[in-house]
Structure formats: C-alpha cells, structure tokens
Short mmCIF file of C-alpha atoms in Angstrom, two decimals:
data_model
loop_
_atom_site.label_atom_id
_atom_site.label_comp_id
_atom_site.label_asym_id
_atom_site.label_seq_id
_atom_site.Cartn_x
_atom_site.Cartn_y
_atom_site.Cartn_z
CA MET A 4 -14.72 0.18 22.48
CA LYS A 5 -11.97 1.02 20.01
CA THR A 6 -10.41 -1.80 17.99
CA VAL A 7 -6.75 -2.20 17.07
CA TRP A 8 -5.82 -4.51 14.21
CA ILE A 9 -2.49 -6.22 14.94
CA THR A 10 -0.23 -7.54 12.20
CA ALA A 11 2.61 -9.68 13.55
CA LEU A 12 5.39 -10.02 10.99
CA LYS A 13 6.76 -13.09 12.79
CA GLU A 14 4.67 -15.89 14.25
CA ASP A 15 5.52 -15.18 17.87
CA GLN A 16 2.51 -16.21 19.96
CA PRO A 17 3.92 -15.12 23.36
CA ARG A 18 4.72 -11.63 22.05
CA VAL A 19 1.28 -11.20 20.51
CA ALA A 20 -0.38 -12.42 23.70
CA ALA A 21 1.66 -10.02 25.83
CA VAL A 22 0.93 -6.99 23.62
CA THR A 23 -2.76 -7.89 23.43
CA ALA A 24 -3.00 -8.25 27.21
CA VAL A 25 -1.50 -4.79 27.76
CA LEU A 26 -3.79 -3.12 25.23
CA LYS A 27 -6.85 -4.80 26.71
CA ARG A 28 -5.96 -3.32 30.10
CA TYR A 29 -6.04 0.06 28.37
CA GLY A 30 -9.57 -0.60 27.12
CA LEU A 31 -8.79 -1.59 23.54
CA GLN A 32 -10.18 -4.56 21.65
CA CYS A 33 -7.53 -6.45 19.68
CA LYS A 34 -7.91 -8.42 16.47
CA GLY A 35 -5.31 -9.38 13.92
CA HIS A 36 -3.26 -11.95 12.05
CA PHE A 37 0.21 -13.30 11.40
CA TRP A 38 1.77 -11.91 8.23
CA SER A 39 1.75 -14.19 5.18
CA ASP A 40 4.71 -13.34 2.95
CA GLN A 41 3.06 -14.18 -0.37
CA PRO A 42 2.74 -10.97 -2.38
CA ASP A 43 2.30 -12.94 -5.61
CA LYS A 44 -0.95 -14.31 -4.18
CA LEU A 45 -2.00 -10.92 -2.75
CA ALA A 46 -2.15 -12.54 0.69
CA TRP A 47 -2.10 -9.08 2.29
CA ARG A 48 -5.56 -8.34 0.83
CA VAL A 49 -7.11 -11.03 3.05
CA ALA A 50 -5.82 -9.14 6.09
CA LEU A 51 -6.92 -5.79 4.68
CA GLU A 52 -10.47 -6.99 4.06
CA ALA A 53 -10.64 -8.45 7.58
CA LEU A 54 -9.35 -5.16 9.05
CA VAL A 55 -11.98 -3.17 7.17
CA GLU A 56 -14.74 -5.62 8.11
CA ALA A 57 -13.69 -5.39 11.78
CA LYS A 58 -14.03 -1.59 11.57
CA ALA A 59 -10.63 -1.26 13.20
CA ASP A 60 -9.62 2.17 14.49
CA ALA A 61 -5.84 1.70 14.13
CA TRP A 62 -3.35 -0.65 12.49
CA LEU A 63 -0.45 -1.84 14.65
CA VAL A 64 2.44 -3.73 13.05
CA LEU A 65 4.56 -5.82 15.41
CA VAL A 66 7.91 -5.45 13.68
CA ASP A 67 10.56 -8.14 13.63
CA GLY A 68 14.00 -6.78 12.77
CA ASP A 69 14.83 -9.58 10.33
CA GLU A 70 11.44 -9.84 8.63
CA ILE A 71 11.18 -6.10 7.91
CA LYS A 72 14.40 -6.28 5.87
CA LYS A 73 12.89 -8.69 3.33
CA PRO A 74 11.90 -6.91 0.08
CA SER A 75 8.82 -9.12 -0.30
CA VAL A 76 7.58 -8.19 3.19
CA ARG A 77 8.25 -4.49 2.62
CA TYR A 78 6.43 -4.69 -0.71
CA GLY A 79 3.36 -6.36 0.78
CA LEU A 80 3.21 -3.87 3.65
CA SER A 81 3.43 -0.98 1.17
CA LEU A 82 0.52 -2.28 -0.86
CA MET A 83 -1.58 -2.92 2.24
CA ALA A 84 -0.86 0.60 3.52
CA ALA A 85 -1.84 2.19 0.19
CA ALA A 86 -5.04 0.15 -0.09
CA LEU A 87 -5.91 0.83 3.56
CA ARG A 88 -5.59 4.58 3.07
CA SER A 89 -7.77 4.32 -0.02
CA ALA A 90 -10.42 2.39 1.93
CA ARG A 91 -10.32 4.29 5.22
CA GLY A 92 -8.73 7.65 4.44
CA GLY A 93 -5.24 9.09 4.45
CA ASN A 94 -5.37 9.83 8.17
CA PHE A 95 -5.99 6.24 9.25
CA PRO A 96 -3.60 5.59 12.19
CA ILE A 97 -0.70 3.25 11.40
CA LEU A 98 1.78 2.41 14.16
CA THR A 99 4.76 0.06 14.42
CA LEU A 100 5.95 -1.60 17.61
CA TRP A 101 9.61 -2.66 17.68
CA ASN A 102 11.20 -5.20 20.02
CA SER A 103 14.63 -3.78 19.14
CA VAL A 104 15.92 -0.32 18.29
CA PRO A 105 15.07 0.38 14.62
CA PRO A 106 17.91 1.32 12.26
CA ALA A 107 18.41 5.02 11.66
CA ASP A 108 17.81 4.84 7.91
CA ALA A 109 15.00 3.21 5.92
CA ALA A 110 13.55 1.34 8.87
CA LEU A 111 10.19 1.16 7.10
CA PRO A 112 9.19 1.12 3.43
CA PRO A 113 8.37 4.61 2.08
CA LEU A 114 4.58 4.17 2.15
CA LEU A 115 4.84 3.50 5.89
CA ALA A 116 7.31 6.30 6.53
CA GLN A 117 4.67 8.35 8.37
CA ALA A 118 3.78 5.48 10.70
CA GLU A 119 4.67 6.08 14.33
CA LEU A 120 7.65 4.07 15.62
CA LEU A 121 7.17 2.75 19.16
CA LEU A 122 9.64 0.81 21.31
CA GLU A 123 8.26 -2.19 23.17
CA SER A 124 10.84 -1.61 25.92
CA GLY A 125 9.41 1.84 26.62
CA ALA A 126 6.58 2.66 28.99
CA THR A 127 4.53 5.00 26.81
CA TRP A 128 3.63 2.86 23.79
CA PRO A 129 0.22 1.65 25.08
CA ALA A 130 -0.95 5.21 25.80
CA LYS A 131 0.21 6.38 22.37
CA ILE A 132 -1.77 3.62 20.66
CA VAL A 133 -4.86 4.54 22.68
CA ALA A 134 -4.45 8.18 21.66
CA LYS A 135 -4.09 7.37 17.97
CA ALA A 136 -7.08 5.04 17.99
CA ASN A 137 -9.25 7.73 19.55
CA VAL A 138 -7.98 10.88 17.81
CA PRO A 139 -6.49 10.23 14.35
CA ALA A 140 -4.18 12.89 12.96
CA ARG A 141 -5.35 15.16 10.18
CA ALA A 142 -4.38 13.92 6.75
CA ALA A 143 -2.51 16.15 4.33
CA PRO A 144 -4.46 16.76 1.11
CA ALA A 145 -3.68 14.01 -1.38
CA GLU A 146 -2.40 14.89 -4.85
CA PHE A 147 -3.56 11.63 -6.44
CA ARG A 148 -5.52 8.45 -5.72
CA LEU A 149 -3.69 5.13 -5.39
CA ASP A 150 -5.23 1.74 -4.68
CA ILE A 151 -4.34 -1.89 -5.34
CA LEU A 152 -7.07 -4.33 -6.32
CA GLY A 153 -7.33 -7.97 -7.31
CA ASN A 154 -6.66 -11.43 -5.95
CA GLU A 155 -4.71 -14.55 -6.85
CA ARG A 156 -7.08 -15.33 -9.73
CA LEU A 157 -7.55 -11.82 -11.18
CA GLY A 158 -3.97 -10.72 -10.63
CA GLN A 159 -2.53 -7.55 -9.14
CA TRP A 160 -4.06 -4.28 -10.36
CA PHE A 161 -2.86 -0.76 -9.60
CA GLU A 162 -5.58 1.89 -9.67
CA ILE A 163 -4.64 5.56 -10.00
CA GLY A 164 -6.42 8.80 -10.74
CA PRO A 165 -6.69 12.48 -9.83
CA VAL A 166 -8.32 13.66 -6.61
CA ALA A 167 -9.80 16.63 -8.47
CA GLY A 168 -9.78 17.89 -12.02
CA ALA A 169 -8.92 15.60 -14.92
CA TRP A 170 -5.89 14.05 -16.59
CA SER A 171 -5.74 14.08 -20.38
CA GLY A 172 -4.52 10.51 -20.49
CA VAL A 173 -2.23 8.47 -18.26
CA VAL A 174 1.31 7.11 -18.44
CA PHE A 175 2.06 4.28 -15.99
CA GLY A 176 5.41 2.53 -15.57
CA VAL A 177 7.16 -0.05 -13.41
CA THR A 178 10.77 -0.84 -12.54
CA GLY A 179 12.34 -3.91 -10.98
CA ALA A 180 13.45 -7.42 -11.83
CA ASP A 181 10.94 -9.73 -13.52
CA VAL A 182 8.07 -7.23 -13.48
CA GLN A 183 5.80 -6.35 -16.36
CA ILE A 184 2.53 -4.63 -17.18
CA ASN A 185 0.26 -7.00 -19.09
CA PHE A 186 -3.09 -5.20 -19.28
CA GLN A 187 -4.54 -1.72 -18.86
CA ALA A 188 -8.04 -0.30 -18.60
CA VAL A 189 -10.00 2.85 -17.81
CA GLY A 190 -13.33 2.91 -15.98
CA PRO A 191 -15.29 4.14 -12.95
CA LYS A 192 -13.16 4.37 -9.81
CA GLY A 193 -13.31 1.83 -7.02
CA ALA A 194 -13.68 -1.44 -8.93
CA LEU A 195 -12.21 -3.20 -11.93
CA PRO A 196 -14.26 -2.33 -15.03
CA ASP A 197 -16.24 -5.05 -16.80
CA LYS A 198 -15.22 -3.57 -20.14
CA THR A 199 -13.03 -0.76 -21.36
CA SER A 200 -12.40 1.27 -24.48
CA LEU A 201 -8.90 2.69 -24.81
CA GLU A 202 -7.86 5.71 -26.84
CA PHE A 203 -4.44 5.65 -28.53
CA ALA A 204 -3.11 2.92 -26.25
CA GLN A 205 0.66 2.48 -26.13
CA GLU A 206 2.79 -0.33 -24.73
CA GLY A 207 6.47 -0.93 -24.03
CA MET A 208 7.56 2.69 -23.65
CA GLN A 209 10.96 3.19 -22.00
CA ILE A 210 11.35 6.03 -19.51
CA LYS A 211 14.54 6.83 -17.60
CA VAL A 212 14.21 8.75 -14.32
CA GLY A 213 17.00 9.29 -11.83
CA GLY A 214 19.10 6.56 -13.38
CA ARG A 215 16.28 4.00 -13.19
CA ASP A 216 14.62 2.49 -16.26
CA PHE A 217 10.83 2.22 -16.21
CA THR A 218 8.77 0.24 -18.71
CA ALA A 219 5.52 2.12 -19.27
CA TRP A 220 2.14 1.82 -20.94
CA ALA A 221 -0.15 4.73 -21.75
CA VAL A 222 -3.63 5.75 -22.88
CA ARG A 223 -5.12 9.08 -23.89
CA ASN A 224 -8.54 8.58 -22.31
CA GLU A 225 -9.48 11.50 -20.08
CA VAL A 226 -9.48 10.38 -16.45
CA GLY A 227 -11.44 12.59 -14.05
CA ALA A 228 -12.08 12.47 -10.31
CA ASP A 229 -14.77 9.78 -10.71
CA ALA A 230 -12.74 7.57 -13.03
CA SER A 231 -9.50 5.63 -12.74
CA TYR A 232 -6.73 4.10 -14.78
CA PHE A 233 -6.03 0.44 -14.01
CA ALA A 234 -2.86 -1.52 -14.81
CA ARG A 235 -2.36 -5.23 -14.19
CA VAL A 236 1.21 -5.89 -13.11
CA LYS A 237 3.00 -9.22 -12.85
CA GLY A 238 5.73 -9.41 -10.23
CA SER A 239 6.71 -7.05 -7.43
CA PRO A 240 7.92 -3.70 -8.80
CA GLU A 241 10.41 -1.75 -6.73
CA ALA A 242 8.62 1.42 -7.76
CA ILE A 243 5.80 2.66 -9.96
CA LEU A 244 5.73 5.83 -12.04
CA PHE A 245 2.66 7.66 -13.30
CA MET A 246 1.66 11.01 -14.74
CA PRO A 247 -0.95 12.63 -16.96
CA TYR A 248 -0.21 11.98 -20.62
CA ALA A 249 1.93 14.74 -22.14
CA GLU A 250 3.77 15.20 -25.40
CA GLU A 251 6.79 16.73 -23.66
CA SER A 252 9.60 14.30 -22.88
CA ASP A 253 10.46 16.13 -19.65
CA ALA A 254 6.95 16.19 -18.16
CA PRO A 255 6.90 15.76 -14.34
CA ALA A 256 5.98 12.33 -12.98
CA ASP A 257 5.07 10.86 -9.60
CA ILE A 258 7.23 7.97 -8.42
CA VAL A 259 6.09 5.76 -5.55
CA TRP A 260 8.72 3.43 -4.06
CA LEU A 261 7.32 0.17 -2.76
CA THR A 262 10.29 -1.48 -1.06
#
C-alpha cells in the first residue's frame, strides 16, 4: 500500500479527516502532521524525518490561503522541500491541495513551484494523488546539491556541492533582514563534519546581484562530488547565493529564493 504524507498548514481537523477518508477509499495510507511555524527551531525537520521514516511515496500539503502568505511558512516549506529532494531524490512527488482558488502569481515559494496544484472542489484530485504516488515523474538532472541540516541546538546549516566534477572553492552568501553566516566548513557530504581545515577562508564579502545585497563567506578548498561546503546561518534568509570560487568579479552564481 502506498503512503501519502499530509502536511496541514492550518490545524483543521475536519478537513484533514475528510481528505484522509477520501484517499483511504482510493487505497492510500495516510500519515502526517500539522505545520509548526517555527523555522528558527527547525521544526520542519521533525516532520521531514518522520516522512522519511514512514517511507512515504508522496508529500501532500493542505494549503490554507492565509498561512501560505506568511514568509516564515514559505521559508520552512522551502527548506523542507529542498531537504526532502536531497533525501529521496529530485523526482519525489510533491502536491498541494487548495480549498480556494490559488492566486495567479507566486502561489507557492519557488522551491515548490514544480509541485502540482490541486483544487479540493474538483473531482479529479484523489486520482491525481494516486497516480503521483505510484508513478513519480522523471527528475531533471540537477546542476548542484542542496540540503539543510541541523536542529535547534546545532543551528541551521546549508550544505551545497557539485553533482559531478569539482569546484575550486566555494562562495556562499545570504540576503534578508537579520540574517548572518556565522560558521563555515568543508567535509564529506551528507553529515556535518567533526572537524574541518579551511584554505584561504574569507568572511564578510559584499556581493550585489540584481539590486540585492548579499553578505558572503568563501573558502578555496576543492569541493568534489563526494564532499560538501557547509554554512551555518542565523535567521531566515530570503535567498542564498553560491558559486565556485573565482577571481573574476562577474563570475556566474546560482541564487535560490526561499520565500
């Protein structure tokens, strides 16, 4: 039996019970949680770990029109989506179920932009969830690795690295109010390193991209497909920027928007 993990953004027991009852009639097992809007405590990681442990086959977000507008909720969903794809693959099915018509623009945060939008008032949403749980779409080849590690005690860590080849160093930056990088490391991918040795580490670099100011740190350690760069970040950045280290001031960078 396929399992769907349900995240309800609003604590609406009758709605969750109704959706669960329909999906059970379609032969799906349902597990899930109510969203905890505490990104500073990495509350979303508790749900992620439970989803992975349950060996869920799809992630269904029950969207509330007011909750999805909150930057903190959008930020937490973005981090959970990125970490989920890192844990279960880029083709892991993510769906959203709306109890009202979603707005035309920016209904979901960018990292959930590929999630399927389903209307609860329609008749086809249960069948579409069944289809996604049974036959995930093919994932487009990733250009980089992105994961978010940590907990309330260790803090929030962004992990990045190349899928193939090697980077001759890393530049990593953040933008947003009251956000800062306060530690960086390089080590084997998949877990925070116990110790690290940094080459030509830099802090407090200022980078301007598209009218936005990013504060960046950098190292010149080579980072290959089996290694990662880790940055501990305080606060909830609106976006992160990263790229292989380069001497040129106009080197291309990847920017990932989180809200």
